[in-house]
Amino acid sequence: MGFGLLFFGYIFLCNFGIMSIGTNMAFDFFPDVIGWVIMLVGLIKLSPYARILKGAAATAAVMIPVSLYSLMYNFLVLGFLGTASDKIYTAVVYISIAALPVFYFFMSKGVREILLSCNNLEKPARILNISFVITAVYSALAIANEINTVLHFVESQKTLAIVNSVIQILNAAWLLMGAYALLKAFFSVTLTDNK
């Protein structure tokens, strides 16, 4: 059950939405806050089988209020619920991007440990390792891109468009690879309550 929850939490972290032109606002059809809650429940269920998952659960718990503010920001920009603070939103973006590799490190190592101990599922475990590297590169590029929006190191629109495209491709790659490994674990691993 924990792997299924992690998989469905992943679905909510996918950013399929509508971007508003001229603002930072993006309406996400699958709100991240719901994904983080679902993943937290899944991680709590799986943590007796791999203690390192407690680190992922702690990161997911931090991301719940962060992603809730990010969701509320969309309404704040529209004038609902008061006014928006761009400084707070920028901090939320940095926290979100920086927390992702931390979360994914703990989550991938814990799931990998379970996969190798239960059924010796090396292929999805290897995919989790590759996916972690992709996540780290994605996060580094995303942070550099966000810093560039403030400090304007790179002003070439062509270069920025290429960087944004690479960021989106890496985002999709880590989500798809992680989702594959979690789905494989869901269908292949049978956990007992002996621990």
JSON list of C-alpha atoms in Angstrom, two decimals:
[
{"chain": "A", "resi": 1, "resn": "MET", "atom": "CA", "xyz": [0.00, 0.00, 0.00]},
{"chain": "A", "resi": 2, "resn": "GLY", "atom": "CA", "xyz": [2.86, 2.41, 0.72]},
{"chain": "A", "resi": 3, "resn": "PHE", "atom": "CA", "xyz": [4.31, 2.08, -2.79]},
{"chain": "A", "resi": 4, "resn": "GLY", "atom": "CA", "xyz": [0.91, 2.80, -4.32]},
{"chain": "A", "resi": 5, "resn": "LEU", "atom": "CA", "xyz": [0.59, 5.94, -2.21]},
{"chain": "A", "resi": 6, "resn": "LEU", "atom": "CA", "xyz": [4.06, 7.07, -3.27]},
{"chain": "A", "resi": 7, "resn": "PHE", "atom": "CA", "xyz": [3.12, 6.50, -6.91]},
{"chain": "A", "resi": 8, "resn": "PHE", "atom": "CA", "xyz": [-0.11, 8.51, -6.63]},
{"chain": "A", "resi": 9, "resn": "GLY", "atom": "CA", "xyz": [1.73, 11.23, -4.73]},
{"chain": "A", "resi": 10, "resn": "TYR", "atom": "CA", "xyz": [4.13, 11.41, -7.68]},
{"chain": "A", "resi": 11, "resn": "ILE", "atom": "CA", "xyz": [1.18, 12.00, -10.01]},
{"chain": "A", "resi": 12, "resn": "PHE", "atom": "CA", "xyz": [0.22, 15.06, -7.97]},
{"chain": "A", "resi": 13, "resn": "LEU", "atom": "CA", "xyz": [3.79, 16.41, -8.18]},
{"chain": "A", "resi": 14, "resn": "CYS", "atom": "CA", "xyz": [3.56, 16.45, -11.98]},
{"chain": "A", "resi": 15, "resn": "ASN", "atom": "CA", "xyz": [3.05, 20.00, -13.12]},
{"chain": "A", "resi": 16, "resn": "PHE", "atom": "CA", "xyz": [0.31, 19.67, -15.69]},
{"chain": "A", "resi": 17, "resn": "GLY", "atom": "CA", "xyz": [-1.35, 23.05, -15.57]},
{"chain": "A", "resi": 18, "resn": "ILE", "atom": "CA", "xyz": [-1.98, 26.41, -17.12]},
{"chain": "A", "resi": 19, "resn": "MET", "atom": "CA", "xyz": [0.70, 29.10, -16.94]},
{"chain": "A", "resi": 20, "resn": "SER", "atom": "CA", "xyz": [-0.52, 32.67, -16.75]},
{"chain": "A", "resi": 21, "resn": "ILE", "atom": "CA", "xyz": [1.36, 34.94, -19.14]},
{"chain": "A", "resi": 22, "resn": "GLY", "atom": "CA", "xyz": [3.00, 37.95, -17.48]},
{"chain": "A", "resi": 23, "resn": "THR", "atom": "CA", "xyz": [2.85, 36.62, -13.91]},
{"chain": "A", "resi": 24, "resn": "ASN", "atom": "CA", "xyz": [4.49, 33.95, -11.76]},
{"chain": "A", "resi": 25, "resn": "MET", "atom": "CA", "xyz": [1.12, 32.26, -11.43]},
{"chain": "A", "resi": 26, "resn": "ALA", "atom": "CA", "xyz": [0.55, 28.74, -12.70]},
{"chain": "A", "resi": 27, "resn": "PHE", "atom": "CA", "xyz": [-2.65, 26.86, -12.02]},
{"chain": "A", "resi": 28, "resn": "ASP", "atom": "CA", "xyz": [-1.68, 23.24, -11.38]},
{"chain": "A", "resi": 29, "resn": "PHE", "atom": "CA", "xyz": [-4.42, 20.67, -12.03]},
{"chain": "A", "resi": 30, "resn": "PHE", "atom": "CA", "xyz": [-2.80, 18.34, -9.49]},
{"chain": "A", "resi": 31, "resn": "PRO", "atom": "CA", "xyz": [-1.92, 20.45, -6.42]},
{"chain": "A", "resi": 32, "resn": "ASP", "atom": "CA", "xyz": [1.47, 19.50, -4.98]},
{"chain": "A", "resi": 33, "resn": "VAL", "atom": "CA", "xyz": [0.22, 19.83, -1.40]},
{"chain": "A", "resi": 34, "resn": "ILE", "atom": "CA", "xyz": [-2.08, 16.82, -1.94]},
{"chain": "A", "resi": 35, "resn": "GLY", "atom": "CA", "xyz": [0.83, 14.88, -3.43]},
{"chain": "A", "resi": 36, "resn": "TRP", "atom": "CA", "xyz": [3.06, 15.63, -0.45]},
{"chain": "A", "resi": 37, "resn": "VAL", "atom": "CA", "xyz": [0.35, 14.52, 2.01]},
{"chain": "A", "resi": 38, "resn": "ILE", "atom": "CA", "xyz": [-0.22, 11.26, 0.10]},
{"chain": "A", "resi": 39, "resn": "MET", "atom": "CA", "xyz": [3.53, 10.64, -0.10]},
{"chain": "A", "resi": 40, "resn": "LEU", "atom": "CA", "xyz": [3.96, 11.36, 3.61]},
{"chain": "A", "resi": 41, "resn": "VAL", "atom": "CA", "xyz": [1.35, 8.71, 4.47]},
{"chain": "A", "resi": 42, "resn": "GLY", "atom": "CA", "xyz": [3.06, 6.23, 2.11]},
{"chain": "A", "resi": 43, "resn": "LEU", "atom": "CA", "xyz": [6.48, 6.96, 3.59]},
{"chain": "A", "resi": 44, "resn": "ILE", "atom": "CA", "xyz": [5.19, 6.48, 7.13]},
{"chain": "A", "resi": 45, "resn": "LYS", "atom": "CA", "xyz": [3.77, 3.08, 6.10]},
{"chain": "A", "resi": 46, "resn": "LEU", "atom": "CA", "xyz": [7.07, 2.03, 4.47]},
{"chain": "A", "resi": 47, "resn": "SER", "atom": "CA", "xyz": [9.49, 3.47, 7.06]},
{"chain": "A", "resi": 48, "resn": "PRO", "atom": "CA", "xyz": [9.52, 0.30, 9.24]},
{"chain": "A", "resi": 49, "resn": "TYR", "atom": "CA", "xyz": [11.09, -1.51, 6.27]},
{"chain": "A", "resi": 50, "resn": "ALA", "atom": "CA", "xyz": [13.79, 1.10, 5.59]},
{"chain": "A", "resi": 51, "resn": "ARG", "atom": "CA", "xyz": [14.60, 3.63, 8.32]},
{"chain": "A", "resi": 52, "resn": "ILE", "atom": "CA", "xyz": [16.12, 6.09, 5.83]},
{"chain": "A", "resi": 53, "resn": "LEU", "atom": "CA", "xyz": [12.57, 6.76, 4.61]},
{"chain": "A", "resi": 54, "resn": "LYS", "atom": "CA", "xyz": [12.05, 8.77, 7.80]},
{"chain": "A", "resi": 55, "resn": "GLY", "atom": "CA", "xyz": [14.28, 11.45, 6.23]},
{"chain": "A", "resi": 56, "resn": "ALA", "atom": "CA", "xyz": [12.02, 11.50, 3.17]},
{"chain": "A", "resi": 57, "resn": "ALA", "atom": "CA", "xyz": [8.95, 11.67, 5.42]},
{"chain": "A", "resi": 58, "resn": "ALA", "atom": "CA", "xyz": [10.43, 14.65, 7.32]},
{"chain": "A", "resi": 59, "resn": "THR", "atom": "CA", "xyz": [11.14, 16.44, 4.03]},
{"chain": "A", "resi": 60, "resn": "ALA", "atom": "CA", "xyz": [7.61, 15.70, 2.78]},
{"chain": "A", "resi": 61, "resn": "ALA", "atom": "CA", "xyz": [6.23, 17.11, 6.06]},
{"chain": "A", "resi": 62, "resn": "VAL", "atom": "CA", "xyz": [8.20, 20.34, 5.47]},
{"chain": "A", "resi": 63, "resn": "MET", "atom": "CA", "xyz": [6.95, 20.52, 1.89]},
{"chain": "A", "resi": 64, "resn": "ILE", "atom": "CA", "xyz": [3.26, 20.39, 2.89]},
{"chain": "A", "resi": 65, "resn": "PRO", "atom": "CA", "xyz": [3.07, 23.98, 4.23]},
{"chain": "A", "resi": 66, "resn": "VAL", "atom": "CA", "xyz": [5.52, 25.18, 1.56]},
{"chain": "A", "resi": 67, "resn": "SER", "atom": "CA", "xyz": [3.40, 23.77, -1.27]},
{"chain": "A", "resi": 68, "resn": "LEU", "atom": "CA", "xyz": [0.23, 25.00, 0.45]},
{"chain": "A", "resi": 69, "resn": "TYR", "atom": "CA", "xyz": [1.60, 28.56, 0.32]},
{"chain": "A", "resi": 70, "resn": "SER", "atom": "CA", "xyz": [2.54, 28.05, -3.31]},
{"chain": "A", "resi": 71, "resn": "LEU", "atom": "CA", "xyz": [-1.04, 26.98, -4.06]},
{"chain": "A", "resi": 72, "resn": "MET", "atom": "CA", "xyz": [-2.45, 29.93, -2.10]},
{"chain": "A", "resi": 73, "resn": "TYR", "atom": "CA", "xyz": [-0.12, 32.29, -4.00]},
{"chain": "A", "resi": 74, "resn": "ASN", "atom": "CA", "xyz": [-2.19, 31.71, -7.13]},
{"chain": "A", "resi": 75, "resn": "PHE", "atom": "CA", "xyz": [-5.26, 33.02, -5.33]},
{"chain": "A", "resi": 76, "resn": "LEU", "atom": "CA", "xyz": [-3.27, 35.88, -3.77]},
{"chain": "A", "resi": 77, "resn": "VAL", "atom": "CA", "xyz": [-2.08, 37.02, -7.20]},
{"chain": "A", "resi": 78, "resn": "LEU", "atom": "CA", "xyz": [-5.69, 37.14, -8.36]},
{"chain": "A", "resi": 79, "resn": "GLY", "atom": "CA", "xyz": [-6.60, 39.29, -5.37]},
{"chain": "A", "resi": 80, "resn": "PHE", "atom": "CA", "xyz": [-8.42, 36.59, -3.43]},
{"chain": "A", "resi": 81, "resn": "LEU", "atom": "CA", "xyz": [-7.34, 36.02, 0.19]},
{"chain": "A", "resi": 82, "resn": "GLY", "atom": "CA", "xyz": [-5.40, 39.31, 0.41]},
{"chain": "A", "resi": 83, "resn": "THR", "atom": "CA", "xyz": [-2.20, 40.38, -1.32]},
{"chain": "A", "resi": 84, "resn": "ALA", "atom": "CA", "xyz": [0.78, 38.39, -2.51]},
{"chain": "A", "resi": 85, "resn": "SER", "atom": "CA", "xyz": [4.37, 38.79, -1.32]},
{"chain": "A", "resi": 86, "resn": "ASP", "atom": "CA", "xyz": [6.83, 38.11, -4.11]},
{"chain": "A", "resi": 87, "resn": "LYS", "atom": "CA", "xyz": [9.68, 37.82, -1.59]},
{"chain": "A", "resi": 88, "resn": "ILE", "atom": "CA", "xyz": [7.91, 35.06, 0.33]},
{"chain": "A", "resi": 89, "resn": "TYR", "atom": "CA", "xyz": [6.98, 33.32, -2.92]},
{"chain": "A", "resi": 90, "resn": "THR", "atom": "CA", "xyz": [10.61, 33.49, -4.11]},
{"chain": "A", "resi": 91, "resn": "ALA", "atom": "CA", "xyz": [11.74, 31.92, -0.83]},
{"chain": "A", "resi": 92, "resn": "VAL", "atom": "CA", "xyz": [9.09, 29.21, -1.26]},
{"chain": "A", "resi": 93, "resn": "VAL", "atom": "CA", "xyz": [10.38, 28.48, -4.77]},
{"chain": "A", "resi": 94, "resn": "TYR", "atom": "CA", "xyz": [13.97, 28.17, -3.51]},
{"chain": "A", "resi": 95, "resn": "ILE", "atom": "CA", "xyz": [12.91, 25.90, -0.64]},
{"chain": "A", "resi": 96, "resn": "SER", "atom": "CA", "xyz": [10.88, 23.73, -3.02]},
{"chain": "A", "resi": 97, "resn": "ILE", "atom": "CA", "xyz": [13.74, 23.32, -5.47]},
{"chain": "A", "resi": 98, "resn": "ALA", "atom": "CA", "xyz": [16.35, 22.70, -2.76]},
{"chain": "A", "resi": 99, "resn": "ALA", "atom": "CA", "xyz": [14.17, 20.21, -0.87]},
{"chain": "A", "resi": 100, "resn": "LEU", "atom": "CA", "xyz": [13.55, 18.06, -3.93]},
{"chain": "A", "resi": 101, "resn": "PRO", "atom": "CA", "xyz": [16.98, 16.37, -4.10]},
{"chain": "A", "resi": 102, "resn": "VAL", "atom": "CA", "xyz": [17.02, 15.94, -0.31]},
{"chain": "A", "resi": 103, "resn": "PHE", "atom": "CA", "xyz": [13.63, 14.25, -0.42]},
{"chain": "A", "resi": 104, "resn": "TYR", "atom": "CA", "xyz": [14.52, 12.18, -3.45]},
{"chain": "A", "resi": 105, "resn": "PHE", "atom": "CA", "xyz": [17.84, 11.06, -1.91]},
{"chain": "A", "resi": 106, "resn": "PHE", "atom": "CA", "xyz": [16.11, 9.64, 1.17]},
{"chain": "A", "resi": 107, "resn": "MET", "atom": "CA", "xyz": [13.15, 8.26, -0.78]},
{"chain": "A", "resi": 108, "resn": "SER", "atom": "CA", "xyz": [15.20, 6.59, -3.52]},
{"chain": "A", "resi": 109, "resn": "LYS", "atom": "CA", "xyz": [17.69, 5.06, -1.06]},
{"chain": "A", "resi": 110, "resn": "GLY", "atom": "CA", "xyz": [14.87, 3.71, 1.12]},
{"chain": "A", "resi": 111, "resn": "VAL", "atom": "CA", "xyz": [12.82, 2.30, -1.74]},
{"chain": "A", "resi": 112, "resn": "ARG", "atom": "CA", "xyz": [16.01, 0.86, -3.26]},
{"chain": "A", "resi": 113, "resn": "GLU", "atom": "CA", "xyz": [16.80, -0.84, 0.06]},
{"chain": "A", "resi": 114, "resn": "ILE", "atom": "CA", "xyz": [13.31, -2.40, 0.14]},
{"chain": "A", "resi": 115, "resn": "LEU", "atom": "CA", "xyz": [13.50, -3.48, -3.51]},
{"chain": "A", "resi": 116, "resn": "LEU", "atom": "CA", "xyz": [16.84, -5.19, -3.05]},
{"chain": "A", "resi": 117, "resn": "SER", "atom": "CA", "xyz": [15.94, -6.86, 0.25]},
{"chain": "A", "resi": 118, "resn": "CYS", "atom": "CA", "xyz": [12.51, -8.19, -0.72]},
{"chain": "A", "resi": 119, "resn": "ASN", "atom": "CA", "xyz": [12.71, -9.41, -4.27]},
{"chain": "A", "resi": 120, "resn": "ASN", "atom": "CA", "xyz": [16.17, -8.40, -5.44]},
{"chain": "A", "resi": 121, "resn": "LEU", "atom": "CA", "xyz": [14.65, -6.07, -8.03]},
{"chain": "A", "resi": 122, "resn": "GLU", "atom": "CA", "xyz": [17.87, -4.57, -9.35]},
{"chain": "A", "resi": 123, "resn": "LYS", "atom": "CA", "xyz": [16.52, -2.84, -12.49]},
{"chain": "A", "resi": 124, "resn": "PRO", "atom": "CA", "xyz": [14.06, -0.50, -10.71]},
{"chain": "A", "resi": 125, "resn": "ALA", "atom": "CA", "xyz": [16.68, 0.04, -7.98]},
{"chain": "A", "resi": 126, "resn": "ARG", "atom": "CA", "xyz": [19.22, 1.10, -10.63]},
{"chain": "A", "resi": 127, "resn": "ILE", "atom": "CA", "xyz": [16.64, 3.37, -12.25]},
{"chain": "A", "resi": 128, "resn": "LEU", "atom": "CA", "xyz": [16.11, 5.09, -8.88]},
{"chain": "A", "resi": 129, "resn": "ASN", "atom": "CA", "xyz": [19.87, 5.81, -8.69]},
{"chain": "A", "resi": 130, "resn": "ILE", "atom": "CA", "xyz": [19.90, 7.31, -12.20]},
{"chain": "A", "resi": 131, "resn": "SER", "atom": "CA", "xyz": [16.75, 9.26, -11.40]},
{"chain": "A", "resi": 132, "resn": "PHE", "atom": "CA", "xyz": [18.40, 10.72, -8.29]},
{"chain": "A", "resi": 133, "resn": "VAL", "atom": "CA", "xyz": [21.30, 12.05, -10.38]},
{"chain": "A", "resi": 134, "resn": "ILE", "atom": "CA", "xyz": [18.81, 13.58, -12.83]},
{"chain": "A", "resi": 135, "resn": "THR", "atom": "CA", "xyz": [16.96, 15.16, -9.90]},
{"chain": "A", "resi": 136, "resn": "ALA", "atom": "CA", "xyz": [20.17, 16.71, -8.57]},
{"chain": "A", "resi": 137, "resn": "VAL", "atom": "CA", "xyz": [21.04, 18.17, -12.00]},
{"chain": "A", "resi": 138, "resn": "TYR", "atom": "CA", "xyz": [17.45, 19.39, -12.45]},
{"chain": "A", "resi": 139, "resn": "SER", "atom": "CA", "xyz": [17.51, 21.10, -9.06]},
{"chain": "A", "resi": 140, "resn": "ALA", "atom": "CA", "xyz": [20.89, 22.76, -9.69]},
{"chain": "A", "resi": 141, "resn": "LEU", "atom": "CA", "xyz": [19.71, 24.12, -13.06]},
{"chain": "A", "resi": 142, "resn": "ALA", "atom": "CA", "xyz": [16.36, 25.23, -11.62]},
{"chain": "A", "resi": 143, "resn": "ILE", "atom": "CA", "xyz": [18.06, 27.09, -8.74]},
{"chain": "A", "resi": 144, "resn": "ALA", "atom": "CA", "xyz": [20.52, 28.73, -11.15]},
{"chain": "A", "resi": 145, "resn": "ASN", "atom": "CA", "xyz": [17.61, 29.72, -13.39]},
{"chain": "A", "resi": 146, "resn": "GLU", "atom": "CA", "xyz": [15.70, 31.24, -10.46]},
{"chain": "A", "resi": 147, "resn": "ILE", "atom": "CA", "xyz": [18.79, 33.15, -9.30]},
{"chain": "A", "resi": 148, "resn": "ASN", "atom": "CA", "xyz": [19.22, 34.41, -12.86]},
{"chain": "A", "resi": 149, "resn": "THR", "atom": "CA", "xyz": [15.70, 35.88, -12.80]},
{"chain": "A", "resi": 150, "resn": "VAL", "atom": "CA", "xyz": [16.86, 38.13, -9.97]},
{"chain": "A", "resi": 151, "resn": "LEU", "atom": "CA", "xyz": [20.50, 38.83, -10.86]},
{"chain": "A", "resi": 152, "resn": "HIS", "atom": "CA", "xyz": [20.28, 38.61, -14.69]},
{"chain": "A", "resi": 153, "resn": "PHE", "atom": "CA", "xyz": [23.60, 36.84, -15.34]},
{"chain": "A", "resi": 154, "resn": "VAL", "atom": "CA", "xyz": [22.23, 35.54, -18.64]},
{"chain": "A", "resi": 155, "resn": "GLU", "atom": "CA", "xyz": [19.98, 37.82, -20.62]},
{"chain": "A", "resi": 156, "resn": "SER", "atom": "CA", "xyz": [19.89, 36.01, -23.96]},
{"chain": "A", "resi": 157, "resn": "GLN", "atom": "CA", "xyz": [16.30, 34.87, -24.51]},
{"chain": "A", "resi": 158, "resn": "LYS", "atom": "CA", "xyz": [17.51, 32.00, -26.69]},
{"chain": "A", "resi": 159, "resn": "THR", "atom": "CA", "xyz": [19.82, 30.68, -23.95]},
{"chain": "A", "resi": 160, "resn": "LEU", "atom": "CA", "xyz": [17.10, 31.06, -21.31]},
{"chain": "A", "resi": 161, "resn": "ALA", "atom": "CA", "xyz": [14.64, 29.20, -23.55]},
{"chain": "A", "resi": 162, "resn": "ILE", "atom": "CA", "xyz": [17.12, 26.33, -23.96]},
{"chain": "A", "resi": 163, "resn": "VAL", "atom": "CA", "xyz": [17.80, 26.18, -20.21]},
{"chain": "A", "resi": 164, "resn": "ASN", "atom": "CA", "xyz": [14.06, 26.17, -19.46]},
{"chain": "A", "resi": 165, "resn": "SER", "atom": "CA", "xyz": [13.53, 23.37, -22.00]},
{"chain": "A", "resi": 166, "resn": "VAL", "atom": "CA", "xyz": [16.32, 21.29, -20.42]},
{"chain": "A", "resi": 167, "resn": "ILE", "atom": "CA", "xyz": [14.83, 21.89, -16.97]},
{"chain": "A", "resi": 168, "resn": "GLN", "atom": "CA", "xyz": [11.41, 20.70, -18.16]},
{"chain": "A", "resi": 169, "resn": "ILE", "atom": "CA", "xyz": [12.91, 17.59, -19.80]},
{"chain": "A", "resi": 170, "resn": "LEU", "atom": "CA", "xyz": [14.85, 16.72, -16.63]},
{"chain": "A", "resi": 171, "resn": "ASN", "atom": "CA", "xyz": [11.72, 17.32, -14.54]},
{"chain": "A", "resi": 172, "resn": "ALA", "atom": "CA", "xyz": [9.77, 14.90, -16.72]},
{"chain": "A", "resi": 173, "resn": "ALA", "atom": "CA", "xyz": [12.63, 12.36, -16.67]},
{"chain": "A", "resi": 174, "resn": "TRP", "atom": "CA", "xyz": [12.92, 12.14, -12.89]},
{"chain": "A", "resi": 175, "resn": "LEU", "atom": "CA", "xyz": [9.16, 11.95, -12.49]},
{"chain": "A", "resi": 176, "resn": "LEU", "atom": "CA", "xyz": [8.76, 9.20, -15.09]},
{"chain": "A", "resi": 177, "resn": "MET", "atom": "CA", "xyz": [11.72, 7.17, -13.86]},
{"chain": "A", "resi": 178, "resn": "GLY", "atom": "CA", "xyz": [10.67, 7.44, -10.24]},
{"chain": "A", "resi": 179, "resn": "ALA", "atom": "CA", "xyz": [7.05, 6.61, -11.10]},
{"chain": "A", "resi": 180, "resn": "TYR", "atom": "CA", "xyz": [8.20, 3.52, -13.04]},
{"chain": "A", "resi": 181, "resn": "ALA", "atom": "CA", "xyz": [10.29, 2.26, -10.11]},
{"chain": "A", "resi": 182, "resn": "LEU", "atom": "CA", "xyz": [7.46, 2.87, -7.63]},
{"chain": "A", "resi": 183, "resn": "LEU", "atom": "CA", "xyz": [4.91, 1.18, -9.88]},
{"chain": "A", "resi": 184, "resn": "LYS", "atom": "CA", "xyz": [7.24, -1.80, -10.34]},
{"chain": "A", "resi": 185, "resn": "ALA", "atom": "CA", "xyz": [7.67, -1.98, -6.56]},
{"chain": "A", "resi": 186, "resn": "PHE", "atom": "CA", "xyz": [3.90, -1.76, -6.04]},
{"chain": "A", "resi": 187, "resn": "PHE", "atom": "CA", "xyz": [3.28, -4.78, -8.27]},
{"chain": "A", "resi": 188, "resn": "SER", "atom": "CA", "xyz": [6.36, -6.79, -7.27]},
{"chain": "A", "resi": 189, "resn": "VAL", "atom": "CA", "xyz": [7.00, -6.33, -3.56]},
{"chain": "A", "resi": 190, "resn": "THR", "atom": "CA", "xyz": [4.97, -7.99, -0.86]},
{"chain": "A", "resi": 191, "resn": "LEU", "atom": "CA", "xyz": [5.70, -6.58, 2.58]},
{"chain": "A", "resi": 192, "resn": "THR", "atom": "CA", "xyz": [4.75, -8.35, 5.77]},
{"chain": "A", "resi": 193, "resn": "ASP", "atom": "CA", "xyz": [3.96, -6.74, 9.11]},
{"chain": "A", "resi": 194, "resn": "ASN", "atom": "CA", "xyz": [6.71, -8.69, 10.90]},
{"chain": "A", "resi": 195, "resn": "LYS", "atom": "CA", "xyz": [8.87, -5.60, 11.40]}
]
